[in-house]
């Protein structure tokens, strides 16, 4: 077992309100911290705010505030968001705090004294928004190589850190420590950057140009460059040069989580700074991708910036946390759209997880007076029970691996597969049929096995959705609702006789705007509108109804139709006959969810082409407002039966 886990987020600039990028890194760090705490590993989770530098000074000037006032006001928005999102950081460091400023000054004084920092005349190019210096060669089409904006010519005396002399050492270090920069392609990016000669780093700004920063201890006319100041937060927060015991305990950090745009500062500036200080290197730096809207960058001017506070308020904190972790392949860019959010919410959370809890609590209520029944002694000897337990244990193994390999989305995917397996197990065992037998033991075993399996899934999901999974565990009758990871491998943790009940719907379905005019069905031509008298339903002769041929049909195959996100192409069995039906249900059901269901179809409609695909019938569904549920049978009738 690891002896400790220390995770950091970047410290965020307090020039503007938090957005989804900030929320992502912080939720990710929180999930990792929570997993390690569950594993019993001593954990330290650090986040904070980057309060000096030009960006903050500029925002303050625009708002008519002092930079400190600007920082004081904005930092609260980050702190409130972390509270709302259930973030469990152990410390929040602000770079304007004395505990940080004093350490930065100590480091500067020491490096200056040892000639790791020197004074020189600087003549070159400067990018104001990025606050970085560039040589002529660095520029791309005469502009900043990072943000492509115009640069300014600058000539002034400054202080420089001898970063260049560490170039070969850094290349060797990266090559001999493959875990140091992750994912691999980011490691190659840094090595690529290091193929060009590494210049020394300008670490000062003359006060005449910018006075919002930490004063250099050896020259009161200058403040420290904001990045040199900011990076030090990772060690000043854990006692560097102040509290040796704390520093020894936590440093080196296990993982610095960062966005891909701040790779160079974290994998070139920071390691060389630490090397010059004589401090150990962090174990790893993990750079994640960017959240885009559709395919484009989020930007204030485009008006497409996702506001995390608003998302959490509209859809719930846990659902938002889940989406962030499940949707982004760690390291790659991902797209944040409301559509993708709602789709994932409805399929993974409302349908798979929420429904499962609802079915279990309902059936326990109905058949066992709301008390978890005791299973057969050899419950897991049954083939289906064994298969299900294996599927659930596979999710445990996958989750463990996914945490170590920083592929959390895979772990979550495995849990949802396990949840689906529990749902399938219930379909297969048909507790509603077992309930008719005199011997209640098979029914008890079925419900207990499903509940135990759900308990394990809830434990695995707990670090991502702590509030909702606490509800699940309470619903299953657990009194201690913080799961322990070793219990996830154990069978029989739930106690027979414990009260099982639902505390309201776990994830109420989110209904998007109407999917189509005739959502469930097949947008065959609409019948001529009945006389439009409000509240009056036109009455029909029986003969009219008798012409309709309604039949049961079993869904054998289901798939999405490329380019039509509301439609599913179904292959159904009607008695001996196979038919293809196109149904507008894809926003309500995934293909997996409809597989095996026995539905009711209108069997004597003329075939129609929908998006070029032939549809030979129409499904019946009940819809109210924007809700839609397929009309299904419990499966006791074979397909092809007439519905009258
Ligand atoms: N203050 C520096 C970090 C100093 S760490 C010693 C900084 N702050 S920031 O507020 O501008 O950005 C913080 C983080 O947000 C960065 O990791 C950046 O990559 C991330 N993101 C900004 N926009 C983002 C998205 N659209 N998507 C994902 N992350 C994004 O940089």
Coordinates of N, CA, C and O in Angstrom, one line a residue, residues 306-467:
X306 N -19.2 27.2 -19.9 CA -20.2 26.5 -19.0 C -19.9 27.0 -17.6 O -18.8 27.0 -17.1
X307 N -21.0 27.3 -16.9 CA -20.9 27.8 -15.6 C -21.2 26.6 -14.6 O -22.3 26.1 -14.5
X308 N -20.1 26.2 -13.9 CA -20.3 25.0 -13.0 C -21.3 25.2 -11.9 O -22.1 24.2 -11.6
X309 N -21.4 26.4 -11.4 CA -22.4 26.6 -10.3 C -23.8 26.3 -10.8 O -24.6 25.7 -10.2
X310 N -24.1 26.9 -12.0 CA -25.4 26.8 -12.6 C -25.7 25.3 -12.9 O -26.8 24.8 -12.7
X311 N -24.7 24.6 -13.5 CA -25.0 23.1 -13.8 C -25.3 22.4 -12.5 O -26.2 21.5 -12.5
X312 N -24.5 22.6 -11.5 CA -24.8 21.9 -10.2 C -26.1 22.2 -9.7 O -26.8 21.3 -9.1
X313 N -26.5 23.4 -9.8 CA -27.9 23.8 -9.3 C -29.0 23.2 -10.1 O -30.0 22.7 -9.6
X314 N -28.8 23.2 -11.4 CA -29.9 22.7 -12.3 C -30.0 21.1 -12.2 O -31.1 20.6 -12.2
X315 N -28.9 20.5 -12.2 CA -28.9 19.0 -12.4 C -28.5 18.2 -11.1 O -28.5 17.0 -11.1
X316 N -28.0 18.9 -10.1 CA -27.5 18.3 -8.9 C -26.0 18.1 -9.0 O -25.4 17.9 -10.0
X317 N -25.4 18.3 -7.8 CA -24.0 18.3 -7.7 C -23.4 16.9 -8.1 O -22.5 16.9 -8.9
X318 N -24.0 15.8 -7.7 CA -23.4 14.5 -8.0 C -23.5 14.2 -9.4 O -22.6 13.6 -10.0
X319 N -24.6 14.5 -10.1 CA -24.7 14.2 -11.5 C -23.7 15.0 -12.3 O -23.1 14.5 -13.2
X320 N -23.4 16.3 -11.9 CA -22.4 17.1 -12.5 C -21.0 16.5 -12.3 O -20.3 16.4 -13.3
X321 N -20.7 16.1 -11.1 CA -19.4 15.5 -10.8 C -19.3 14.2 -11.7 O -18.2 13.9 -12.3
X322 N -20.4 13.4 -11.7 CA -20.3 12.2 -12.5 C -20.0 12.4 -14.0 O -19.2 11.8 -14.6
X323 N -20.7 13.4 -14.5 CA -20.6 13.7 -15.9 C -19.1 14.1 -16.2 O -18.5 13.6 -17.2
X324 N -18.6 15.0 -15.4 CA -17.2 15.5 -15.6 C -16.2 14.3 -15.7 O -15.3 14.3 -16.6
X325 N -16.4 13.4 -14.8 CA -15.4 12.3 -14.8 C -15.7 11.2 -15.8 O -14.8 10.7 -16.4
X326 N -17.0 10.9 -16.0 CA -17.3 9.9 -17.0 C -17.1 10.3 -18.4 O -16.8 9.5 -19.3
X327 N -17.3 11.6 -18.7 CA -17.3 12.0 -20.1 C -16.0 12.3 -20.7 O -15.7 12.2 -21.9
X328 N -15.0 12.6 -19.8 CA -13.7 13.0 -20.3 C -12.7 11.8 -20.3 O -12.5 11.3 -19.2
X329 N -12.2 11.4 -21.4 CA -11.1 10.4 -21.4 C -9.9 11.2 -20.9 O -9.5 12.2 -21.5
X330 N -9.4 10.8 -19.8 CA -8.4 11.6 -19.1 C -7.2 11.8 -20.0 O -6.6 10.9 -20.5
X331 N -6.9 13.1 -20.2 CA -5.7 13.4 -21.1 C -6.2 14.0 -22.4 O -5.6 14.8 -23.0
X332 N -7.4 13.6 -22.9 CA -7.9 14.1 -24.1 C -8.8 15.3 -23.9 O -9.3 15.5 -22.8
X333 N -9.1 16.0 -25.0 CA -10.2 17.0 -24.9 C -11.5 16.4 -24.9 O -11.7 15.2 -25.3
X334 N -12.5 17.1 -24.4 CA -13.9 16.5 -24.4 C -14.9 17.7 -24.6 O -14.5 18.8 -24.4
X335 N -16.0 17.3 -25.1 CA -17.0 18.3 -25.4 C -18.1 18.4 -24.3 O -18.6 17.3 -23.9
X336 N -18.4 19.6 -23.9 CA -19.5 19.7 -22.9 C -20.7 20.3 -23.6 O -20.7 21.5 -23.9
X337 N -21.7 19.6 -23.8 CA -22.9 20.1 -24.3 C -24.1 19.7 -23.4 O -24.0 18.6 -22.8
X338 N -25.1 20.4 -23.4 CA -26.2 20.1 -22.5 C -26.9 18.7 -23.0 O -27.3 17.9 -22.2
X339 N -26.9 18.6 -24.3 CA -27.4 17.3 -24.9 C -26.6 16.1 -24.4 O -27.2 15.1 -24.0
X340 N -25.3 16.2 -24.4 CA -24.5 15.0 -24.0 C -24.7 14.8 -22.5 O -24.7 13.7 -22.0
X341 N -24.9 15.9 -21.8 CA -25.1 15.8 -20.3 C -26.4 15.1 -20.1 O -26.4 14.1 -19.3
X342 N -27.4 15.5 -20.7 CA -28.7 14.9 -20.4 C -28.8 13.5 -20.9 O -29.3 12.6 -20.2
X343 N -28.2 13.2 -22.0 CA -28.2 11.8 -22.5 C -27.5 10.9 -21.5 O -28.0 9.9 -21.1
X344 N -26.3 11.3 -21.0 CA -25.6 10.5 -20.1 C -26.3 10.3 -18.8 O -26.4 9.3 -18.2
X345 N -26.9 11.5 -18.3 CA -27.6 11.5 -17.1 C -28.8 10.5 -17.2 O -28.9 9.6 -16.3
X346 N -29.5 10.6 -18.2 CA -30.7 9.8 -18.3 C -30.4 8.3 -18.5 O -31.0 7.4 -17.9
X347 N -29.3 8.0 -19.3 CA -29.1 6.6 -19.5 C -28.3 6.0 -18.3 O -28.8 5.0 -17.7
X348 N -27.2 6.6 -17.8 CA -26.5 5.9 -16.8 C -27.1 6.1 -15.4 O -27.2 5.1 -14.6
X349 N -27.6 7.3 -15.1 CA -28.0 7.6 -13.8 C -29.5 7.3 -13.6 O -29.9 6.6 -12.7
X350 N -30.3 7.9 -14.4 CA -31.8 7.7 -14.2 C -32.2 6.3 -14.6 O -32.8 5.6 -13.8
X351 N -31.8 5.8 -15.8 CA -32.3 4.5 -16.2 C -31.6 3.4 -15.5 O -32.3 2.5 -14.9
X352 N -30.3 3.3 -15.6 CA -29.6 2.2 -15.1 C -29.6 2.1 -13.6 O -30.0 1.1 -12.9
X353 N -29.1 3.2 -13.0 CA -28.8 3.2 -11.5 C -30.1 3.5 -10.7 O -30.5 2.7 -9.8
X354 N -30.8 4.6 -11.1 CA -32.0 5.0 -10.4 C -33.0 3.9 -10.4 O -33.7 3.6 -9.4
X355 N -33.3 3.4 -11.7 CA -34.3 2.4 -11.8 C -34.0 1.1 -11.0 O -34.9 0.5 -10.5
X356 N -32.8 0.8 -11.0 CA -32.4 -0.4 -10.3 C -32.8 -0.3 -8.8 O -33.4 -1.2 -8.2
X357 N -32.4 0.8 -8.2 CA -32.7 1.0 -6.8 C -34.2 1.0 -6.6 O -34.7 0.4 -5.7
X358 N -34.9 1.7 -7.5 CA -36.3 1.7 -7.4 C -37.0 0.3 -7.5 O -37.9 0.0 -6.7
X359 N -36.5 -0.5 -8.4 CA -37.1 -1.8 -8.6 C -36.8 -2.6 -7.3 O -37.7 -3.3 -6.8
X360 N -35.6 -2.5 -6.8 CA -35.2 -3.3 -5.6 C -36.0 -3.0 -4.4 O -36.5 -3.8 -3.7
X361 N -36.1 -1.7 -4.2 CA -36.8 -1.2 -3.0 C -38.3 -1.6 -3.1 O -39.0 -2.0 -2.2
X362 N -38.9 -1.4 -4.3 CA -40.3 -1.7 -4.5 C -40.6 -3.2 -4.3 O -41.5 -3.5 -3.6
X363 N -39.7 -4.1 -4.8 CA -40.0 -5.5 -4.7 C -39.8 -6.0 -3.3 O -40.5 -6.8 -2.8
X364 N -38.8 -5.4 -2.6 CA -38.6 -5.8 -1.2 C -39.8 -5.3 -0.4 O -40.2 -6.0 0.5
X365 N -40.3 -4.2 -0.7 CA -41.5 -3.7 0.0 C -42.7 -4.6 -0.3 O -43.3 -5.0 0.7
X366 N -42.9 -4.9 -1.5 CA -44.0 -5.7 -1.9 C -44.0 -7.2 -1.4 O -44.9 -7.7 -0.8
X367 N -42.8 -7.8 -1.5 CA -42.7 -9.2 -1.2 C -42.2 -9.5 0.2 O -42.4 -10.6 0.7
X368 N -41.5 -8.6 0.8 CA -40.9 -8.9 2.1 C -41.1 -7.8 3.1 O -40.3 -7.6 4.0
X369 N -42.2 -7.1 3.0 CA -42.5 -6.0 3.9 C -41.4 -5.1 4.2 O -41.2 -4.6 5.3
X370 N -40.6 -4.8 3.1 CA -39.6 -3.8 3.3 C -38.4 -4.2 4.1 O -37.6 -3.4 4.5
X371 N -38.2 -5.5 4.3 CA -37.0 -6.0 5.0 C -36.2 -6.8 4.1 O -36.7 -7.7 3.4
X372 N -34.9 -6.6 4.1 CA -34.0 -7.4 3.2 C -34.1 -8.8 3.6 O -33.8 -9.2 4.7
X373 N -34.5 -9.7 2.6 CA -34.6 -11.1 2.9 C -33.3 -11.8 3.0 O -32.3 -11.4 2.4
X374 N -33.2 -12.9 3.8 CA -32.0 -13.7 3.9 C -31.9 -14.6 2.7 O -32.9 -15.3 2.3
X375 N -30.7 -14.7 2.0 CA -30.6 -15.5 0.8 C -30.4 -17.0 1.3 O -30.1 -17.3 2.4
X376 N -30.4 -17.9 0.3 CA -30.0 -19.3 0.5 C -28.5 -19.3 1.0 O -27.7 -18.4 0.6
X377 N -28.2 -20.3 1.8 CA -26.8 -20.4 2.3 C -25.8 -20.4 1.2 O -24.7 -19.7 1.2
X378 N -26.1 -21.2 0.2 CA -25.2 -21.3 -1.0 C -25.6 -20.4 -2.1 O -25.5 -20.8 -3.3
X379 N -26.0 -19.2 -1.8 CA -26.6 -18.3 -2.8 C -25.7 -18.2 -4.0 O -26.1 -18.2 -5.1
X380 N -24.4 -18.1 -3.8 CA -23.5 -17.8 -4.9 C -23.2 -19.0 -5.7 O -22.4 -18.9 -6.7
X381 N -23.8 -20.2 -5.3 CA -23.5 -21.4 -6.1 C -24.3 -21.3 -7.4 O -23.9 -22.0 -8.4
X382 N -25.4 -20.6 -7.4 CA -26.2 -20.5 -8.6 C -25.5 -19.9 -9.8 O -24.7 -19.0 -9.6
X383 N -25.7 -20.5 -11.0 CA -24.9 -20.0 -12.1 C -25.1 -18.5 -12.4 O -24.1 -17.8 -12.6
X384 N -26.3 -18.0 -12.3 CA -26.6 -16.6 -12.6 C -26.0 -15.7 -11.5 O -25.5 -14.7 -11.8
X385 N -26.1 -16.2 -10.3 CA -25.6 -15.4 -9.1 C -24.1 -15.3 -9.2 O -23.5 -14.3 -9.0
X386 N -23.4 -16.4 -9.6 CA -22.0 -16.4 -9.7 C -21.6 -15.5 -10.8 O -20.6 -14.7 -10.7
X387 N -22.3 -15.6 -11.9 CA -21.9 -14.7 -13.1 C -22.1 -13.2 -12.7 O -21.2 -12.4 -13.0
X388 N -23.1 -12.9 -12.0 CA -23.4 -11.5 -11.6 C -22.3 -11.1 -10.6 O -21.7 -10.0 -10.8
X389 N -22.0 -11.9 -9.6 CA -21.0 -11.5 -8.7 C -19.6 -11.3 -9.4 O -18.9 -10.4 -9.1
X390 N -19.3 -12.2 -10.3 CA -18.0 -12.0 -11.1 C -18.0 -10.7 -11.8 O -17.0 -10.0 -11.9
X391 N -19.2 -10.3 -12.4 CA -19.2 -9.1 -13.2 C -19.0 -7.9 -12.2 O -18.3 -6.9 -12.6
X392 N -19.6 -8.0 -11.0 CA -19.4 -6.9 -10.1 C -18.0 -6.8 -9.6 O -17.4 -5.7 -9.5
X393 N -17.4 -7.9 -9.3 CA -16.0 -7.9 -8.9 C -15.0 -7.4 -10.0 O -14.0 -6.8 -9.7
X394 N -15.4 -7.7 -11.2 CA -14.6 -7.2 -12.3 C -14.6 -5.6 -12.3 O -13.6 -5.0 -12.5
X395 N -15.7 -5.1 -11.9 CA -15.8 -3.6 -11.8 C -14.9 -3.1 -10.7 O -14.2 -2.1 -10.8
X396 N -14.8 -3.9 -9.6 CA -13.9 -3.5 -8.5 C -12.4 -3.5 -9.0 O -11.7 -2.5 -8.8
X397 N -12.1 -4.5 -9.7 CA -10.7 -4.6 -10.2 C -10.4 -3.5 -11.2 O -9.4 -2.9 -11.2
X398 N -11.4 -3.3 -12.1 CA -11.2 -2.3 -13.1 C -11.0 -0.9 -12.5 O -10.2 -0.1 -12.9
X399 N -11.9 -0.7 -11.5 CA -11.8 0.7 -10.8 C -10.4 0.9 -10.2 O -9.8 1.9 -10.3
X400 N -10.0 -0.2 -9.5 CA -8.6 0.0 -8.8 C -7.6 0.3 -9.8 O -6.8 1.2 -9.7
X401 N -7.6 -0.5 -11.0 CA -6.6 -0.2 -12.0 C -6.7 1.1 -12.6 O -5.8 1.8 -12.8
X402 N -8.0 1.5 -12.8 CA -8.2 2.8 -13.5 C -7.7 4.0 -12.6 O -7.3 5.0 -13.2
X403 N -7.7 3.8 -11.3 CA -7.2 4.9 -10.5 C -5.7 5.0 -10.6 O -5.1 6.0 -10.8
X404 N -5.1 3.8 -10.5 CA -3.6 3.8 -10.6 C -3.1 4.3 -11.9 O -2.1 4.9 -12.0
X405 N -3.9 4.0 -13.0 CA -3.4 4.4 -14.3 C -4.0 5.7 -14.8 O -3.9 6.0 -16.0
X406 N -4.7 6.4 -13.9 CA -5.3 7.7 -14.3 C -6.2 7.5 -15.5 O -6.1 8.2 -16.5
X407 N -7.2 6.6 -15.4 CA -8.2 6.4 -16.5 C -9.5 6.2 -15.8 O -10.2 5.2 -16.0
X408 N -9.9 7.2 -15.0 CA -11.1 7.1 -14.2 C -12.3 6.8 -15.0 O -13.2 6.1 -14.5
X409 N -12.4 7.3 -16.2 CA -13.6 7.1 -17.0 C -13.8 5.6 -17.3 O -14.9 5.2 -17.4
X410 N -12.7 4.9 -17.3 CA -12.8 3.4 -17.6 C -13.4 2.7 -16.4 O -14.2 1.8 -16.5
X411 N -13.0 3.2 -15.2 CA -13.5 2.6 -13.9 C -15.0 2.8 -13.9 O -15.8 1.9 -13.6
X412 N -15.4 4.1 -14.2 CA -16.9 4.4 -14.1 C -17.6 3.6 -15.1 O -18.7 3.0 -14.9
X413 N -17.0 3.4 -16.3 CA -17.7 2.6 -17.4 C -17.9 1.2 -16.9 O -19.0 0.6 -17.1
X414 N -16.9 0.7 -16.2 CA -17.0 -0.7 -15.7 C -18.2 -0.8 -14.6 O -18.9 -1.8 -14.6
X415 N -18.3 0.2 -13.8 CA -19.4 0.1 -12.8 C -20.8 0.1 -13.5 O -21.7 -0.6 -13.1
X416 N -20.9 1.0 -14.5 CA -22.2 1.0 -15.2 C -22.5 -0.3 -15.9 O -23.6 -0.8 -15.9
X417 N -21.5 -0.9 -16.4 CA -21.7 -2.3 -17.0 C -22.2 -3.2 -16.0 O -23.1 -4.0 -16.2
X418 N -21.6 -3.1 -14.7 CA -22.0 -4.0 -13.7 C -23.5 -3.7 -13.3 O -24.3 -4.6 -13.0
X419 N -23.8 -2.4 -13.2 CA -25.2 -2.0 -12.9 C -26.2 -2.6 -13.9 O -27.2 -3.2 -13.6
X420 N -25.8 -2.6 -15.2 CA -26.6 -3.1 -16.2 C -26.8 -4.6 -16.0 O -27.8 -5.2 -16.2
X421 N -25.7 -5.3 -15.6 CA -25.7 -6.7 -15.4 C -26.7 -7.0 -14.2 O -27.4 -8.1 -14.3
X422 N -26.8 -6.2 -13.2 CA -27.7 -6.4 -12.2 C -29.2 -6.3 -12.7 O -30.0 -7.2 -12.4
X423 N -29.4 -5.3 -13.5 CA -30.7 -5.2 -14.1 C -31.1 -6.4 -15.0 O -32.2 -6.9 -15.0
X424 N -30.1 -6.8 -15.7 CA -30.3 -8.0 -16.6 C -30.6 -9.3 -15.8 O -31.4 -10.1 -16.1
X425 N -29.9 -9.4 -14.7 CA -30.1 -10.5 -13.7 C -31.5 -10.5 -13.3 O -32.2 -11.6 -13.2
X426 N -32.0 -9.4 -12.9 CA -33.4 -9.3 -12.5 C -34.4 -9.7 -13.6 O -35.4 -10.4 -13.4
X427 N -34.1 -9.2 -14.8 CA -34.9 -9.6 -15.9 C -35.0 -11.1 -16.1 O -36.0 -11.7 -16.3
X428 N -33.8 -11.7 -15.9 CA -33.6 -13.1 -16.1 C -34.3 -13.9 -15.0 O -35.0 -14.9 -15.3
X429 N -34.1 -13.5 -13.8 CA -34.7 -14.3 -12.7 C -36.2 -14.0 -12.5 O -36.9 -14.8 -11.9
X430 N -36.7 -12.9 -13.0 CA -38.1 -12.6 -13.0 C -38.7 -12.8 -11.5 O -39.5 -13.7 -11.3
X431 N -38.2 -11.9 -10.6 CA -38.7 -12.0 -9.2 C -40.3 -12.0 -9.2 O -40.8 -12.7 -8.3
X432 N -40.9 -11.3 -10.1 CA -42.4 -11.2 -10.1 C -43.0 -12.6 -10.4 O -44.1 -12.9 -9.9
X433 N -42.3 -13.5 -11.1 CA -42.7 -14.8 -11.3 C -42.4 -15.7 -10.1 O -43.2 -16.5 -9.6
X434 N -41.1 -15.5 -9.6 CA -40.7 -16.3 -8.4 C -41.7 -16.1 -7.2 O -41.9 -16.9 -6.4
X435 N -42.2 -14.8 -7.2 CA -43.1 -14.5 -6.1 C -44.3 -15.3 -6.0 O -45.0 -15.4 -5.0
X436 N -44.7 -16.0 -7.1 CA -45.9 -16.8 -7.1 C -45.7 -18.2 -6.6 O -46.6 -18.9 -6.3
X437 N -44.4 -18.5 -6.4 CA -44.1 -19.9 -5.9 C -44.3 -19.9 -4.4 O -44.1 -18.9 -3.7
X438 N -44.6 -21.1 -3.8 CA -44.8 -21.2 -2.4 C -43.4 -21.0 -1.7 O -43.3 -20.3 -0.7
X439 N -42.4 -21.6 -2.3 CA -41.0 -21.5 -1.7 C -40.5 -20.1 -2.0 O -40.2 -19.8 -3.1
X440 N -40.3 -19.3 -1.0 CA -39.9 -17.9 -1.2 C -38.3 -17.8 -1.2 O -37.8 -16.7 -1.4
X441 N -37.6 -18.9 -1.0 CA -36.2 -18.8 -0.9 C -35.5 -18.3 -2.2 O -34.7 -17.4 -2.2
X442 N -35.9 -18.9 -3.4 CA -35.3 -18.4 -4.6 C -35.6 -16.9 -4.8 O -34.7 -16.1 -5.3
X443 N -36.8 -16.4 -4.5 CA -37.0 -14.9 -4.6 C -36.1 -14.2 -3.6 O -35.5 -13.1 -4.0
X444 N -36.0 -14.7 -2.4 CA -35.1 -14.0 -1.4 C -33.7 -13.9 -1.9 O -33.0 -12.9 -1.8
X445 N -33.2 -15.0 -2.4 CA -31.8 -15.1 -3.0 C -31.6 -14.1 -4.1 O -30.6 -13.4 -4.1
X446 N -32.6 -14.0 -4.9 CA -32.5 -13.1 -6.1 C -32.4 -11.6 -5.6 O -31.5 -10.9 -6.0
X447 N -33.3 -11.2 -4.7 CA -33.3 -9.8 -4.3 C -32.1 -9.5 -3.5 O -31.5 -8.5 -3.6
X448 N -31.6 -10.5 -2.6 CA -30.4 -10.2 -1.8 C -29.2 -10.1 -2.7 O -28.4 -9.2 -2.5
X449 N -29.1 -11.0 -3.7 CA -27.9 -10.9 -4.6 C -27.9 -9.6 -5.3 O -26.8 -9.0 -5.5
X450 N -29.1 -9.2 -5.8 CA -29.1 -7.9 -6.5 C -28.7 -6.7 -5.6 O -28.0 -5.8 -6.0
X451 N -29.2 -6.8 -4.4 CA -28.9 -5.7 -3.4 C -27.4 -5.7 -3.0 O -26.8 -4.6 -3.0
X452 N -26.8 -6.9 -2.8 CA -25.4 -6.9 -2.5 C -24.6 -6.4 -3.6 O -23.6 -5.6 -3.4
X453 N -25.0 -6.7 -4.8 CA -24.3 -6.3 -6.0 C -24.4 -4.7 -6.1 O -23.4 -4.1 -6.4
X454 N -25.6 -4.2 -5.9 CA -25.7 -2.8 -5.9 C -24.9 -2.1 -4.8 O -24.4 -1.0 -5.1
X455 N -24.8 -2.7 -3.7 CA -24.0 -2.1 -2.6 C -22.6 -1.9 -3.1 O -22.0 -0.8 -2.8
X456 N -22.0 -2.9 -3.7 CA -20.7 -2.8 -4.2 C -20.5 -1.7 -5.2 O -19.6 -0.9 -5.2
X457 N -21.5 -1.6 -6.2 CA -21.4 -0.6 -7.2 C -21.5 0.8 -6.5 O -20.8 1.7 -6.9
X458 N -22.4 0.9 -5.5 CA -22.5 2.2 -4.9 C -21.2 2.6 -4.2 O -20.8 3.8 -4.1
X459 N -20.6 1.6 -3.6 CA -19.3 1.9 -2.9 C -18.2 2.4 -3.9 O -17.5 3.3 -3.6
X460 N -18.2 1.8 -5.1 CA -17.3 2.2 -6.1 C -17.6 3.6 -6.6 O -16.7 4.3 -7.0
X461 N -18.9 3.9 -6.6 CA -19.2 5.3 -7.2 C -19.2 6.3 -6.1 O -19.3 7.5 -6.4
X462 N -19.0 5.9 -4.8 CA -19.1 6.9 -3.7 C -18.1 8.1 -3.9 O -18.6 9.2 -3.7
X463 N -16.9 7.9 -4.2 CA -16.0 9.0 -4.3 C -16.4 10.0 -5.4 O -16.1 11.2 -5.3
X464 N -17.2 9.6 -6.4 CA -17.6 10.5 -7.4 C -18.9 11.1 -7.0 O -19.2 12.3 -7.3
X465 N -19.8 10.3 -6.4 CA -21.2 10.8 -6.1 C -21.4 10.6 -4.6 O -22.3 9.7 -4.3
X466 N -20.7 11.2 -3.7 CA -20.8 10.9 -2.3 C -22.2 11.0 -1.7 O -22.7 10.2 -1.0
X467 N -22.9 12.1 -2.1 CA -24.3 12.3 -1.5 C -25.3 11.2 -2.0 O -25.9 10.6 -1.2

